[in-house]
């Protein structure tokens, strides 16, 4: 029942995710080889989660990536359905159920449009930061200080939304995520 005000279409989210995916992968050691059995397992479990959840009715074409970084324990999703897990995190998971939980959580962020929401909020925050700086400009540098304070407030708001997004994904009824 949450109202979202996002001026971005699902097609635009997919395009942004596809464009950003190679850079995100490169920052974390790159994708493992396409024939790697661990990647094939991640893709199979990811497809199963999508097929057995509300995500199957979403406009997103999910693609699952295994990043070769063995040290970082992380998973994340880009707008439009690009889902990533690091080898470091995968190696800590005990079974496919745990992997499905991690991937399902990231799929939830995509379906709930959290990435697009953050982009929209960030753009609004940047505009407000600039407006505060311009409005307070004087010879004593108050405009720069006002812009810095506004930027800090924008950052705090973004952090709040991130925590809210995590809670939203965790509070989603399991039967709607996993069939």
PDB file of C-alpha atoms in Angstrom:
ATOM      1  CA  UNK A   1       0.000   0.000   0.000  1.00  0.00           C
ATOM      2  CA  UNK A   2       3.004   2.324  -0.152  1.00  0.00           C
ATOM      3  CA  UNK A   3       2.669   5.250  -2.563  1.00  0.00           C
ATOM      4  CA  UNK A   4       5.697   5.847  -4.739  1.00  0.00           C
ATOM      5  CA  UNK A   5       6.382   8.926  -6.811  1.00  0.00           C
ATOM      6  CA  UNK A   6       8.922   7.713  -9.322  1.00  0.00           C
ATOM      7  CA  UNK A   7       9.009   9.300 -12.754  1.00  0.00           C
ATOM      8  CA  UNK A   8      11.061   6.416 -14.131  1.00  0.00           C
ATOM      9  CA  UNK A   9       9.512   3.570 -16.103  1.00  0.00           C
ATOM     10  CA  UNK A  10      10.409  -0.073 -15.558  1.00  0.00           C
ATOM     11  CA  UNK A  11      12.098  -0.038 -18.969  1.00  0.00           C
ATOM     12  CA  UNK A  12      14.298   2.858 -17.852  1.00  0.00           C
ATOM     13  CA  UNK A  13      15.180   0.988 -14.645  1.00  0.00           C
ATOM     14  CA  UNK A  14      16.202  -2.058 -16.690  1.00  0.00           C
ATOM     15  CA  UNK A  15      18.357   0.092 -18.982  1.00  0.00           C
ATOM     16  CA  UNK A  16      20.073   1.776 -16.023  1.00  0.00           C
ATOM     17  CA  UNK A  17      20.737  -1.576 -14.362  1.00  0.00           C
ATOM     18  CA  UNK A  18      22.160  -3.093 -17.542  1.00  0.00           C
ATOM     19  CA  UNK A  19      24.376  -0.069 -18.110  1.00  0.00           C
ATOM     20  CA  UNK A  20      25.690  -0.010 -14.531  1.00  0.00           C
ATOM     21  CA  UNK A  21      26.174  -3.784 -14.105  1.00  0.00           C
ATOM     22  CA  UNK A  22      29.648  -4.079 -15.727  1.00  0.00           C
ATOM     23  CA  UNK A  23      31.053  -1.226 -13.616  1.00  0.00           C
ATOM     24  CA  UNK A  24      29.584  -2.638 -10.409  1.00  0.00           C
ATOM     25  CA  UNK A  25      31.013  -6.071 -11.226  1.00  0.00           C
ATOM     26  CA  UNK A  26      34.440  -4.592 -11.991  1.00  0.00           C
ATOM     27  CA  UNK A  27      34.513  -2.833  -8.613  1.00  0.00           C
ATOM     28  CA  UNK A  28      34.196  -6.191  -6.838  1.00  0.00           C
ATOM     29  CA  UNK A  29      36.642  -8.371  -8.720  1.00  0.00           C
ATOM     30  CA  UNK A  30      34.540  -8.955 -11.829  1.00  0.00           C
ATOM     31  CA  UNK A  31      32.106 -11.687 -12.717  1.00  0.00           C
ATOM     32  CA  UNK A  32      33.276 -15.277 -12.440  1.00  0.00           C
ATOM     33  CA  UNK A  33      33.562 -17.244 -15.686  1.00  0.00           C
ATOM     34  CA  UNK A  34      30.172 -17.932 -17.275  1.00  0.00           C
ATOM     35  CA  UNK A  35      30.736 -21.707 -17.095  1.00  0.00           C
ATOM     36  CA  UNK A  36      31.646 -21.687 -13.370  1.00  0.00           C
ATOM     37  CA  UNK A  37      29.360 -24.225 -11.599  1.00  0.00           C
ATOM     38  CA  UNK A  38      28.943 -21.845  -8.646  1.00  0.00           C
ATOM     39  CA  UNK A  39      27.502 -19.187 -10.980  1.00  0.00           C
ATOM     40  CA  UNK A  40      25.242 -21.775 -12.596  1.00  0.00           C
ATOM     41  CA  UNK A  41      23.960 -22.659  -9.090  1.00  0.00           C
ATOM     42  CA  UNK A  42      23.342 -18.973  -8.251  1.00  0.00           C
ATOM     43  CA  UNK A  43      21.456 -18.487 -11.520  1.00  0.00           C
ATOM     44  CA  UNK A  44      19.357 -21.643 -10.998  1.00  0.00           C
ATOM     45  CA  UNK A  45      18.393 -20.709  -7.441  1.00  0.00           C
ATOM     46  CA  UNK A  46      17.683 -17.118  -8.497  1.00  0.00           C
ATOM     47  CA  UNK A  47      15.409 -18.261 -11.351  1.00  0.00           C
ATOM     48  CA  UNK A  48      13.581 -20.592  -8.959  1.00  0.00           C
ATOM     49  CA  UNK A  49      12.967 -17.764  -6.487  1.00  0.00           C
ATOM     50  CA  UNK A  50      11.648 -15.508  -9.261  1.00  0.00           C
ATOM     51  CA  UNK A  51       9.413 -18.218 -10.744  1.00  0.00           C
ATOM     52  CA  UNK A  52       7.887 -19.025  -7.351  1.00  0.00           C
ATOM     53  CA  UNK A  53       7.218 -15.462  -6.211  1.00  0.00           C
ATOM     54  CA  UNK A  54       5.443 -12.252  -7.139  1.00  0.00           C
ATOM     55  CA  UNK A  55       8.650 -11.277  -8.935  1.00  0.00           C
ATOM     56  CA  UNK A  56       7.509 -13.487 -11.824  1.00  0.00           C
ATOM     57  CA  UNK A  57       4.704 -10.990 -12.472  1.00  0.00           C
ATOM     58  CA  UNK A  58       7.008  -7.963 -12.365  1.00  0.00           C
ATOM     59  CA  UNK A  59       8.263  -6.204 -15.503  1.00  0.00           C
ATOM     60  CA  UNK A  60      11.889  -7.043 -14.647  1.00  0.00           C
ATOM     61  CA  UNK A  61      14.112  -9.594 -16.368  1.00  0.00           C
ATOM     62  CA  UNK A  62      16.283 -10.758 -13.493  1.00  0.00           C
ATOM     63  CA  UNK A  63      19.920 -11.594 -14.129  1.00  0.00           C
ATOM     64  CA  UNK A  64      22.145 -13.071 -11.445  1.00  0.00           C
ATOM     65  CA  UNK A  65      25.864 -12.360 -11.076  1.00  0.00           C
ATOM     66  CA  UNK A  66      28.520 -14.055  -8.971  1.00  0.00           C
ATOM     67  CA  UNK A  67      31.380 -11.676  -8.257  1.00  0.00           C
ATOM     68  CA  UNK A  68      34.823 -13.187  -7.767  1.00  0.00           C
ATOM     69  CA  UNK A  69      35.707 -11.144  -4.646  1.00  0.00           C
ATOM     70  CA  UNK A  70      36.492 -13.800  -1.992  1.00  0.00           C
ATOM     71  CA  UNK A  71      36.838 -11.346   0.920  1.00  0.00           C
ATOM     72  CA  UNK A  72      33.738  -9.173   0.742  1.00  0.00           C
ATOM     73  CA  UNK A  73      30.498 -10.531   2.190  1.00  0.00           C
ATOM     74  CA  UNK A  74      27.863  -8.724   0.173  1.00  0.00           C
ATOM     75  CA  UNK A  75      24.826  -9.012  -2.064  1.00  0.00           C
ATOM     76  CA  UNK A  76      23.009  -6.175  -3.784  1.00  0.00           C
ATOM     77  CA  UNK A  77      20.632  -5.396  -6.632  1.00  0.00           C
ATOM     78  CA  UNK A  78      20.530  -2.649  -9.220  1.00  0.00           C
ATOM     79  CA  UNK A  79      17.310  -1.142 -10.540  1.00  0.00           C
ATOM     80  CA  UNK A  80      15.710  -3.320 -13.180  1.00  0.00           C
ATOM     81  CA  UNK A  81      16.777  -6.764 -11.992  1.00  0.00           C
ATOM     82  CA  UNK A  82      20.570  -7.108 -11.941  1.00  0.00           C
ATOM     83  CA  UNK A  83      21.292  -9.108  -8.748  1.00  0.00           C
ATOM     84  CA  UNK A  84      24.823  -9.634  -7.418  1.00  0.00           C
ATOM     85  CA  UNK A  85      26.376 -11.840  -4.748  1.00  0.00           C
ATOM     86  CA  UNK A  86      30.071 -12.025  -3.936  1.00  0.00           C
ATOM     87  CA  UNK A  87      31.947 -15.300  -3.772  1.00  0.00           C
ATOM     88  CA  UNK A  88      32.897 -14.300  -0.218  1.00  0.00           C
ATOM     89  CA  UNK A  89      29.245 -14.344   0.869  1.00  0.00           C
ATOM     90  CA  UNK A  90      28.333 -17.393  -1.206  1.00  0.00           C
ATOM     91  CA  UNK A  91      31.140 -19.379   0.429  1.00  0.00           C
ATOM     92  CA  UNK A  92      29.648 -18.655   3.885  1.00  0.00           C
ATOM     93  CA  UNK A  93      26.188 -19.949   2.987  1.00  0.00           C
ATOM     94  CA  UNK A  94      25.479 -23.504   4.078  1.00  0.00           C
ATOM     95  CA  UNK A  95      22.807 -24.530   1.589  1.00  0.00           C
ATOM     96  CA  UNK A  96      20.547 -23.457  -1.266  1.00  0.00           C
ATOM     97  CA  UNK A  97      17.835 -22.319   1.147  1.00  0.00           C
ATOM     98  CA  UNK A  98      20.191 -19.689   2.565  1.00  0.00           C
ATOM     99  CA  UNK A  99      21.183 -18.674  -0.965  1.00  0.00           C
ATOM    100  CA  UNK A 100      17.486 -18.385  -1.880  1.00  0.00           C
ATOM    101  CA  UNK A 101      16.968 -16.162   1.175  1.00  0.00           C
ATOM    102  CA  UNK A 102      19.775 -13.802   0.154  1.00  0.00           C
ATOM    103  CA  UNK A 103      18.685 -13.655  -3.489  1.00  0.00           C
ATOM    104  CA  UNK A 104      15.020 -13.302  -2.489  1.00  0.00           C
ATOM    105  CA  UNK A 105      15.902 -10.341  -0.303  1.00  0.00           C
ATOM    106  CA  UNK A 106      17.670  -8.609  -3.208  1.00  0.00           C
ATOM    107  CA  UNK A 107      14.819  -9.477  -5.580  1.00  0.00           C
ATOM    108  CA  UNK A 108      12.507  -7.804  -3.060  1.00  0.00           C
ATOM    109  CA  UNK A 109      14.480  -4.568  -3.383  1.00  0.00           C
ATOM    110  CA  UNK A 110      14.018  -4.664  -7.173  1.00  0.00           C
ATOM    111  CA  UNK A 111      10.302  -5.476  -7.051  1.00  0.00           C
ATOM    112  CA  UNK A 112       9.736  -2.736  -4.452  1.00  0.00           C
ATOM    113  CA  UNK A 113      11.648  -0.322  -6.739  1.00  0.00           C
ATOM    114  CA  UNK A 114      14.017   0.778  -3.986  1.00  0.00           C
ATOM    115  CA  UNK A 115      16.825   1.622  -6.424  1.00  0.00           C
ATOM    116  CA  UNK A 116      14.595   3.886  -8.503  1.00  0.00           C
ATOM    117  CA  UNK A 117      13.152   5.383  -5.331  1.00  0.00           C
ATOM    118  CA  UNK A 118      16.645   6.248  -4.077  1.00  0.00           C
ATOM    119  CA  UNK A 119      17.577   7.772  -7.408  1.00  0.00           C
ATOM    120  CA  UNK A 120      14.453   9.961  -7.352  1.00  0.00           C
ATOM    121  CA  UNK A 121      15.020  10.970  -3.726  1.00  0.00           C
ATOM    122  CA  UNK A 122      18.697  11.672  -4.390  1.00  0.00           C
ATOM    123  CA  UNK A 123      17.846  13.947  -7.301  1.00  0.00           C
ATOM    124  CA  UNK A 124      15.360  15.860  -5.174  1.00  0.00           C
ATOM    125  CA  UNK A 125      17.922  16.129  -2.379  1.00  0.00           C
ATOM    126  CA  UNK A 126      20.554  17.482  -4.769  1.00  0.00           C
ATOM    127  CA  UNK A 127      18.130  20.122  -6.047  1.00  0.00           C
ATOM    128  CA  UNK A 128      17.228  21.175  -2.503  1.00  0.00           C
ATOM    129  CA  UNK A 129      20.918  21.324  -1.546  1.00  0.00           C
ATOM    130  CA  UNK A 130      21.659  23.628  -4.479  1.00  0.00           C
ATOM    131  CA  UNK A 131      18.622  25.778  -3.677  1.00  0.00           C
ATOM    132  CA  UNK A 132      19.716  26.164  -0.040  1.00  0.00           C
ATOM    133  CA  UNK A 133      23.191  27.236  -1.150  1.00  0.00           C
ATOM    134  CA  UNK A 134      21.885  29.780  -3.624  1.00  0.00           C
ATOM    135  CA  UNK A 135      19.286  31.178  -1.208  1.00  0.00           C
ATOM    136  CA  UNK A 136      21.831  31.729   1.563  1.00  0.00           C
ATOM    137  CA  UNK A 137      24.671  33.108  -0.575  1.00  0.00           C
ATOM    138  CA  UNK A 138      26.390  36.209   0.821  1.00  0.00           C
ATOM    139  CA  UNK A 139      29.888  37.675   1.203  1.00  0.00           C
ATOM    140  CA  UNK A 140      30.537  35.723   4.402  1.00  0.00           C
ATOM    141  CA  UNK A 141      30.226  32.263   2.795  1.00  0.00           C
ATOM    142  CA  UNK A 142      26.915  31.365   4.399  1.00  0.00           C
ATOM    143  CA  UNK A 143      25.664  29.856   1.135  1.00  0.00           C
ATOM    144  CA  UNK A 144      28.421  27.267   1.116  1.00  0.00           C
ATOM    145  CA  UNK A 145      27.754  26.386   4.767  1.00  0.00           C
ATOM    146  CA  UNK A 146      24.010  26.140   4.103  1.00  0.00           C
ATOM    147  CA  UNK A 147      24.649  23.857   1.129  1.00  0.00           C
ATOM    148  CA  UNK A 148      26.918  21.638   3.272  1.00  0.00           C
ATOM    149  CA  UNK A 149      24.265  21.372   5.990  1.00  0.00           C
ATOM    150  CA  UNK A 150      21.588  20.602   3.386  1.00  0.00           C
ATOM    151  CA  UNK A 151      23.826  17.914   1.840  1.00  0.00           C
ATOM    152  CA  UNK A 152      24.345  16.329   5.267  1.00  0.00           C
ATOM    153  CA  UNK A 153      20.590  16.320   5.922  1.00  0.00           C
ATOM    154  CA  UNK A 154      20.015  14.768   2.482  1.00  0.00           C
ATOM    155  CA  UNK A 155      22.518  12.036   3.338  1.00  0.00           C
ATOM    156  CA  UNK A 156      20.738  11.309   6.626  1.00  0.00           C
ATOM    157  CA  UNK A 157      17.388  11.114   4.827  1.00  0.00           C
ATOM    158  CA  UNK A 158      18.896   8.651   2.340  1.00  0.00           C
ATOM    159  CA  UNK A 159      20.178   6.509   5.233  1.00  0.00           C
ATOM    160  CA  UNK A 160      16.711   6.510   6.778  1.00  0.00           C
ATOM    161  CA  UNK A 161      15.185   5.347   3.501  1.00  0.00           C
ATOM    162  CA  UNK A 162      17.755   2.573   3.229  1.00  0.00           C
ATOM    163  CA  UNK A 163      16.814   1.235   6.647  1.00  0.00           C
ATOM    164  CA  UNK A 164      13.126   1.529   5.793  1.00  0.00           C
ATOM    165  CA  UNK A 165      13.701  -0.403   2.577  1.00  0.00           C
ATOM    166  CA  UNK A 166      15.412  -3.227   4.468  1.00  0.00           C
ATOM    167  CA  UNK A 167      12.504  -3.416   6.899  1.00  0.00           C
ATOM    168  CA  UNK A 168      10.005  -3.356   4.028  1.00  0.00           C
ATOM    169  CA  UNK A 169      11.702  -6.316   2.361  1.00  0.00           C
ATOM    170  CA  UNK A 170      11.865  -8.235   5.655  1.00  0.00           C
ATOM    171  CA  UNK A 171       8.233  -7.503   6.474  1.00  0.00           C
ATOM    172  CA  UNK A 172       6.935  -8.727   3.113  1.00  0.00           C
ATOM    173  CA  UNK A 173       4.764 -11.768   3.644  1.00  0.00           C
ATOM    174  CA  UNK A 174       6.881 -14.855   2.873  1.00  0.00           C
ATOM    175  CA  UNK A 175       4.036 -16.483   0.922  1.00  0.00           C
ATOM    176  CA  UNK A 176       4.106 -13.593  -1.559  1.00  0.00           C
ATOM    177  CA  UNK A 177       7.852 -13.862  -2.052  1.00  0.00           C
ATOM    178  CA  UNK A 178       8.251 -17.603  -2.305  1.00  0.00           C
ATOM    179  CA  UNK A 179       4.923 -18.907  -3.518  1.00  0.00           C
TER     180      UNK A 179
END
